[in-house]
Amino acid sequence: MTTSPKVLIAGAGPVGLTLANELARHGVSVRIVDKAGERTDKSKALVMWSRTLELFDDAGYVDKFLPAGMVAHGAQISTGKEVVARISFDSLDSRYPYALMIPQSETERVLEEQLAARGVTVERLVELSGFDEEGDKVDAAIKKANGETETVSADWLIGCDGAHSTVRHGLGFAFEGSTQQSDWVLADGYLSGLEPKDRIHIFWHRDGILAFFPIGSERWRVVADLGPVTSEARHTDQTLAEVQALLTQRGSPGITMSDPVWLAAFRINERKVKDYRRGRVFLAGDAAHIHSPAGGQGMNTGMQDAFNLAWKLKMVIAGTAKSSLLDSYSVERSAIGEIVLRNAGRMTDAAILRNPIAQGLRNAVVKFAAGFPILQHAVADQLSELKLAYPMSPLTAKNDHASHAGHGPKPGMRWPDRLPGDAAGRTFTALGPKDVVTALAEKFPKLVMPVSADDPAHAGALRLIRPDGYVGFVGSGADQEHAESYLAGISA
Ligand SMILES: Cc1cc2nc3c(=O)[nH]c(=O)nc-3n(C[C@H](O)[C@H](O)[C@H](O)COP(=O)(O)OP(=O)(O)OC[C@H]3O[C@@H](n4cnc5c(N)ncnc54)[C@H](O)[C@@H]3O)c2cc1C
């Protein structure tokens, strides 16, 4: 294949595959290459959170993931002697009030099959080795397994090529942050003796954390910290007997592991680039941010990078929006990356406390806080990524009209309902009084789909909802002119 696509994606992990699907769904020509011969067979990122599920729902293919995973209804933290906190996901304000536990191997399978159904095949054993930005093109050098090389001339290059990203190196971007000085072990296998099975279990033992994540049918992921690093050399992968010793020592009695699928040692990196873009080259996913697996945010955040970028690229490529629309990608996603990194770091720091006094204090504070439903909800909201918003984005209308629009999400916040209309051609949704939204759609036919607000909860309000389900503008029915200037700022 020697075609020149509009967009070249380097890396077919979950983020590259999500982006390729989203671009293909929007009708953008895309090539996606991966240096690996096969997609991962490991469970790696195990949790798909509510916000990610909503985005796949709006995109029209969440139903492909649901049968491949299992529902987790909550998490509980115990010391081995007593449960100090229970967090329920059931009351999350979402169409998907749970964590979908789905191995990354399955997530990638679903995404790759969905992509193939759209006519795009992942080009495997094909490595991006470098690139040059020349005028309005990016010339990317790719190397195939048989030694052949090719220059792909694309309008845009997106680096979804993971933590060691060639694209990030090519941009010369610093990956600022650090490697945590503690060793961790991961074991994926079959367990008996742990109940209930529809929860994440975390044990805060005085010797360290032991966490269990259900994968389904008695299969669980176990993660434990082994304490401060003792040498620069990576810890060797654990044996089943060593993992079992940790389960016996730190978990509740009777938990037994058998038939391990994957045993590995790892260290935690917390790193991020400042900018996610230079010119015609973008970064998304682990290429831009990596952090502790605590809270299972890495893949989810990367996939949400992809959802954020796809519709903007589509509108700019189609000539519907000004190219400045793309400036908002780095501003929005870098801010989210910082929040996610910080939260994951805090969760990890709390989990690996070694000092017995600090441990006692942590347990007492968490037990006390967990007695307040509002604090439990706050933790569930943070994990689910439902409350992440873009208050400082250039795409978020800075006006005081929102105060006249009654209840409901403010500019920059997530729109909680399923987006109406055809996923393939989705534009901004103008939701409000019929005459106003019709007039907006007449003035900006390629940018706006009108929906009259029948729901009394939103009566009188005028909202412009972005194609990725975030509110851009809020006003009342009298704010048509302001909504027009918002759209004029985007329209090409
Ligand atoms: C043990 C573990 C547990 C985790 N648990 C969770 C969790 O529960 N929840 C969560 O959200 N996240 C979790 N993560 C993180 C998650 O796995 C990553 O965030 C996710 O895989 C990132 O996806 P990505 O597509 O950005 O990168 P990757 O999955 O790393 O994919 C990058 C792809 O790019 C390819 N590539 C690299 N260089 C090139 C090149 N030059 N040319 C072409 N192709 C290239 C690679 O072969 C690879 O296929 C976990 C990670 C680990 C290691």
CSV table of N, CA, C and O in Angstrom, one decimal, residues 18 22 46-72 89 92 94-102 107 110 299-301 303-304 307 383-386 414-419 426 468 470:
chain,number,residue,atom,x,y,z
A,18,THR,N,-8.3,3.7,18.8
A,18,THR,CA,-9.5,4.5,19.0
A,18,THR,C,-9.5,5.7,18.0
A,18,THR,O,-10.5,6.0,17.4
A,22,GLU,N,-12.2,6.6,15.2
A,22,GLU,CA,-12.9,7.9,15.2
A,22,GLU,C,-12.8,8.6,13.9
A,22,GLU,O,-13.7,9.2,13.3
A,46,LEU,N,-7.0,-2.6,32.4
A,46,LEU,CA,-8.1,-3.6,32.7
A,46,LEU,C,-9.5,-2.9,32.9
A,46,LEU,O,-10.5,-3.5,32.9
A,47,VAL,N,-9.4,-1.6,33.1
A,47,VAL,CA,-10.7,-0.9,33.5
A,47,VAL,C,-11.1,0.1,32.4
A,47,VAL,O,-10.3,0.9,32.0
A,48,MET,N,-12.3,0.0,31.9
A,48,MET,CA,-12.9,1.0,31.1
A,48,MET,C,-13.9,1.8,31.9
A,48,MET,O,-14.9,1.1,32.4
A,49,TRP,N,-13.7,3.0,32.2
A,49,TRP,CA,-14.5,3.8,33.1
A,49,TRP,C,-15.7,4.4,32.4
A,49,TRP,O,-15.7,4.5,31.1
A,50,SER,N,-16.7,4.9,33.2
A,50,SER,CA,-17.9,5.4,32.7
A,50,SER,C,-17.8,6.4,31.5
A,50,SER,O,-18.5,6.3,30.5
A,51,ARG,N,-16.9,7.4,31.7
A,51,ARG,CA,-16.8,8.4,30.7
A,51,ARG,C,-16.4,7.9,29.3
A,51,ARG,O,-16.9,8.2,28.3
A,52,THR,N,-15.4,6.9,29.4
A,52,THR,CA,-15.0,6.3,28.1
A,52,THR,C,-16.1,5.5,27.5
A,52,THR,O,-16.3,5.6,26.3
A,53,LEU,N,-16.9,4.8,28.3
A,53,LEU,CA,-18.0,4.0,27.8
A,53,LEU,C,-19.0,5.0,27.2
A,53,LEU,O,-19.6,4.7,26.1
A,54,GLU,N,-19.3,6.1,27.8
A,54,GLU,CA,-20.2,7.1,27.2
A,54,GLU,C,-19.7,7.6,25.8
A,54,GLU,O,-20.5,7.7,24.9
A,55,LEU,N,-18.4,7.8,25.7
A,55,LEU,CA,-17.9,8.3,24.5
A,55,LEU,C,-18.0,7.2,23.4
A,55,LEU,O,-18.4,7.5,22.2
A,56,PHE,N,-17.8,6.0,23.7
A,56,PHE,CA,-18.0,4.9,22.7
A,56,PHE,C,-19.5,4.7,22.4
A,56,PHE,O,-19.8,4.3,21.3
A,57,ASP,N,-20.3,5.0,23.4
A,57,ASP,CA,-21.7,5.0,23.1
A,57,ASP,C,-22.1,6.1,22.1
A,57,ASP,O,-22.8,5.8,21.1
A,58,ASP,N,-21.7,7.3,22.4
A,58,ASP,CA,-22.0,8.4,21.4
A,58,ASP,C,-21.4,8.0,20.0
A,58,ASP,O,-21.9,8.5,19.0
A,59,ALA,N,-20.3,7.3,20.0
A,59,ALA,CA,-19.7,6.9,18.7
A,59,ALA,C,-20.4,5.7,18.0
A,59,ALA,O,-20.1,5.4,16.9
A,60,GLY,N,-21.3,5.1,18.8
A,60,GLY,CA,-22.1,4.1,18.2
A,60,GLY,C,-21.6,2.6,18.3
A,60,GLY,O,-22.2,1.7,17.7
A,61,TYR,N,-20.6,2.4,19.1
A,61,TYR,CA,-20.1,1.0,19.2
A,61,TYR,C,-19.7,0.5,20.6
A,61,TYR,O,-18.9,-0.5,20.7
A,62,VAL,N,-20.3,1.1,21.6
A,62,VAL,CA,-20.0,0.6,23.0
A,62,VAL,C,-20.5,-0.8,23.1
A,62,VAL,O,-19.9,-1.6,23.9
A,63,ASP,N,-21.5,-1.2,22.4
A,63,ASP,CA,-22.1,-2.6,22.6
A,63,ASP,C,-21.1,-3.7,22.2
A,63,ASP,O,-21.3,-4.8,22.5
A,64,LYS,N,-20.1,-3.3,21.4
A,64,LYS,CA,-19.1,-4.3,21.1
A,64,LYS,C,-18.1,-4.7,22.3
A,64,LYS,O,-17.6,-5.7,22.3
A,65,PHE,N,-18.0,-3.7,23.2
A,65,PHE,CA,-17.1,-3.9,24.3
A,65,PHE,C,-17.8,-4.6,25.5
A,65,PHE,O,-17.2,-5.5,26.2
A,66,LEU,N,-19.1,-4.3,25.6
A,66,LEU,CA,-19.8,-4.8,26.9
A,66,LEU,C,-19.8,-6.3,27.0
A,66,LEU,O,-19.5,-6.8,28.1
A,67,PRO,N,-20.0,-7.1,26.0
A,67,PRO,CA,-20.0,-8.5,26.2
A,67,PRO,C,-18.6,-9.1,26.4
A,67,PRO,O,-18.5,-10.2,26.9
A,68,ALA,N,-17.6,-8.3,26.1
A,68,ALA,CA,-16.2,-8.8,26.3
A,68,ALA,C,-15.7,-8.5,27.7
A,68,ALA,O,-14.6,-8.9,28.0
A,69,GLY,N,-16.5,-7.8,28.5
A,69,GLY,CA,-16.0,-7.5,29.9
A,69,GLY,C,-17.0,-7.9,31.0
A,69,GLY,O,-18.0,-8.6,30.7
A,70,MET,N,-16.6,-7.6,32.2
A,70,MET,CA,-17.5,-7.8,33.3
A,70,MET,C,-17.7,-6.5,34.1
A,70,MET,O,-16.8,-5.7,34.1
A,71,VAL,N,-18.9,-6.4,34.8
A,71,VAL,CA,-19.2,-5.2,35.5
A,71,VAL,C,-18.6,-5.3,36.9
A,71,VAL,O,-18.9,-6.3,37.6
A,72,ALA,N,-17.9,-4.2,37.3
A,72,ALA,CA,-17.5,-4.1,38.7
A,72,ALA,C,-18.3,-3.0,39.3
A,72,ALA,O,-18.4,-1.9,38.8
A,89,PHE,N,-20.0,2.2,42.8
A,89,PHE,CA,-20.1,2.9,41.5
A,89,PHE,C,-21.5,3.0,41.0
A,89,PHE,O,-21.8,3.7,40.0
A,92,LEU,N,-23.1,6.4,40.3
A,92,LEU,CA,-22.5,7.4,39.3
A,92,LEU,C,-23.6,7.9,38.4
A,92,LEU,O,-24.4,7.2,37.9
A,94,SER,N,-24.4,8.4,35.4
A,94,SER,CA,-23.9,8.0,34.0
A,94,SER,C,-24.8,7.0,33.5
A,94,SER,O,-25.5,6.2,34.2
A,95,ARG,N,-24.9,6.9,32.1
A,95,ARG,CA,-25.5,5.7,31.5
A,95,ARG,C,-24.8,4.4,31.8
A,95,ARG,O,-25.4,3.4,31.6
A,96,TYR,N,-23.6,4.5,32.2
A,96,TYR,CA,-22.8,3.3,32.5
A,96,TYR,C,-22.2,3.5,34.0
A,96,TYR,O,-21.0,3.8,34.2
A,97,PRO,N,-23.1,3.2,35.0
A,97,PRO,CA,-22.6,3.5,36.3
A,97,PRO,C,-21.9,2.3,36.9
A,97,PRO,O,-22.3,1.6,37.8
A,98,TYR,N,-20.7,2.0,36.3
A,98,TYR,CA,-19.9,0.9,36.7
A,98,TYR,C,-18.5,1.0,36.0
A,98,TYR,O,-18.3,1.8,35.1
A,99,ALA,N,-17.6,0.1,36.5
A,99,ALA,CA,-16.3,0.0,35.8
A,99,ALA,C,-16.5,-1.3,34.9
A,99,ALA,O,-16.8,-2.3,35.5
A,100,LEU,N,-16.2,-1.2,33.7
A,100,LEU,CA,-16.2,-2.4,32.8
A,100,LEU,C,-14.8,-3.0,32.9
A,100,LEU,O,-13.8,-2.3,32.5
A,101,MET,N,-14.7,-4.2,33.5
A,101,MET,CA,-13.4,-4.8,33.6
A,101,MET,C,-13.2,-5.6,32.3
A,101,MET,O,-13.9,-6.6,32.0
A,102,ILE,N,-12.2,-5.2,31.5
A,102,ILE,CA,-12.0,-5.8,30.2
A,102,ILE,C,-10.5,-5.8,29.9
A,102,ILE,O,-9.9,-4.7,30.0
A,107,THR,N,-9.9,-5.3,24.5
A,107,THR,CA,-10.2,-3.9,24.0
A,107,THR,C,-9.6,-3.7,22.7
A,107,THR,O,-10.3,-3.2,21.7
A,110,VAL,N,-11.5,-5.7,19.9
A,110,VAL,CA,-12.7,-5.1,19.5
A,110,VAL,C,-12.5,-3.9,18.6
A,110,VAL,O,-13.1,-3.7,17.5
A,299,MET,N,-5.1,4.3,30.1
A,299,MET,CA,-5.7,4.1,28.8
A,299,MET,C,-6.9,4.9,28.6
A,299,MET,O,-7.2,5.4,27.5
A,300,ASN,N,-7.7,5.1,29.6
A,300,ASN,CA,-8.9,5.9,29.5
A,300,ASN,C,-8.6,7.3,29.1
A,300,ASN,O,-9.3,7.9,28.2
A,301,THR,N,-7.6,7.9,29.8
A,301,THR,CA,-7.2,9.3,29.5
A,301,THR,C,-6.7,9.3,28.0
A,301,THR,O,-7.0,10.3,27.3
A,303,MET,N,-7.5,7.4,25.5
A,303,MET,CA,-8.6,7.2,24.6
A,303,MET,C,-9.4,8.5,24.5
A,303,MET,O,-9.9,8.9,23.4
A,304,GLN,N,-9.5,9.2,25.6
A,304,GLN,CA,-10.2,10.5,25.6
A,304,GLN,C,-9.4,11.6,24.9
A,304,GLN,O,-10.0,12.5,24.3
A,307,PHE,N,-10.6,10.9,21.3
A,307,PHE,CA,-11.9,11.4,21.0
A,307,PHE,C,-11.9,12.9,20.9
A,307,PHE,O,-12.6,13.5,20.0
A,383,LEU,N,-12.6,8.6,39.8
A,383,LEU,CA,-12.2,7.5,39.0
A,383,LEU,C,-12.9,7.4,37.7
A,383,LEU,O,-12.2,7.0,36.7
A,384,SER,N,-14.2,7.7,37.7
A,384,SER,CA,-14.9,7.5,36.4
A,384,SER,C,-14.6,8.5,35.4
A,384,SER,O,-15.1,8.4,34.2
A,385,GLU,N,-13.9,9.6,35.7
A,385,GLU,CA,-13.5,10.7,34.8
A,385,GLU,C,-14.8,11.4,34.3
A,385,GLU,O,-14.7,12.1,33.3
A,386,LEU,N,-15.9,11.3,35.0
A,386,LEU,CA,-17.1,12.0,34.6
A,386,LEU,C,-17.1,13.5,34.9
A,386,LEU,O,-17.7,14.3,34.2
A,414,ARG,N,-19.1,18.2,30.9
A,414,ARG,CA,-19.6,17.1,30.1
A,414,ARG,C,-21.2,17.1,30.0
A,414,ARG,O,-21.9,17.5,31.0
A,415,TRP,N,-21.7,16.8,28.8
A,415,TRP,CA,-23.1,16.7,28.6
A,415,TRP,C,-23.5,15.3,28.9
A,415,TRP,O,-23.0,14.3,28.3
A,416,PRO,N,-24.4,15.0,29.9
A,416,PRO,CA,-24.6,13.7,30.4
A,416,PRO,C,-25.4,12.7,29.5
A,416,PRO,O,-25.3,11.5,29.6
A,417,ASP,N,-26.2,13.3,28.7
A,417,ASP,CA,-27.1,12.5,27.9
A,417,ASP,C,-26.5,12.0,26.6
A,417,ASP,O,-25.5,12.6,26.1
A,418,ARG,N,-27.0,10.9,26.1
A,418,ARG,CA,-26.6,10.4,24.8
A,418,ARG,C,-26.8,11.5,23.7
A,418,ARG,O,-27.8,12.1,23.7
A,419,LEU,N,-25.8,11.7,22.9
A,419,LEU,CA,-25.9,12.7,21.8
A,419,LEU,C,-26.9,12.3,20.8
A,419,LEU,O,-26.9,11.1,20.4
A,426,ARG,N,-21.7,13.6,13.0
A,426,ARG,CA,-22.0,14.5,14.1
A,426,ARG,C,-21.2,15.8,14.1
A,426,ARG,O,-20.1,15.9,13.8
A,468,ASP,N,-17.8,15.9,20.9
A,468,ASP,CA,-17.3,14.9,21.9
A,468,ASP,C,-18.1,15.0,23.2
A,468,ASP,O,-17.6,14.6,24.3
A,470,TYR,N,-19.1,17.7,25.2
A,470,TYR,CA,-18.8,18.7,26.2
A,470,TYR,C,-19.6,20.0,25.8
A,470,TYR,O,-19.7,20.2,24.6
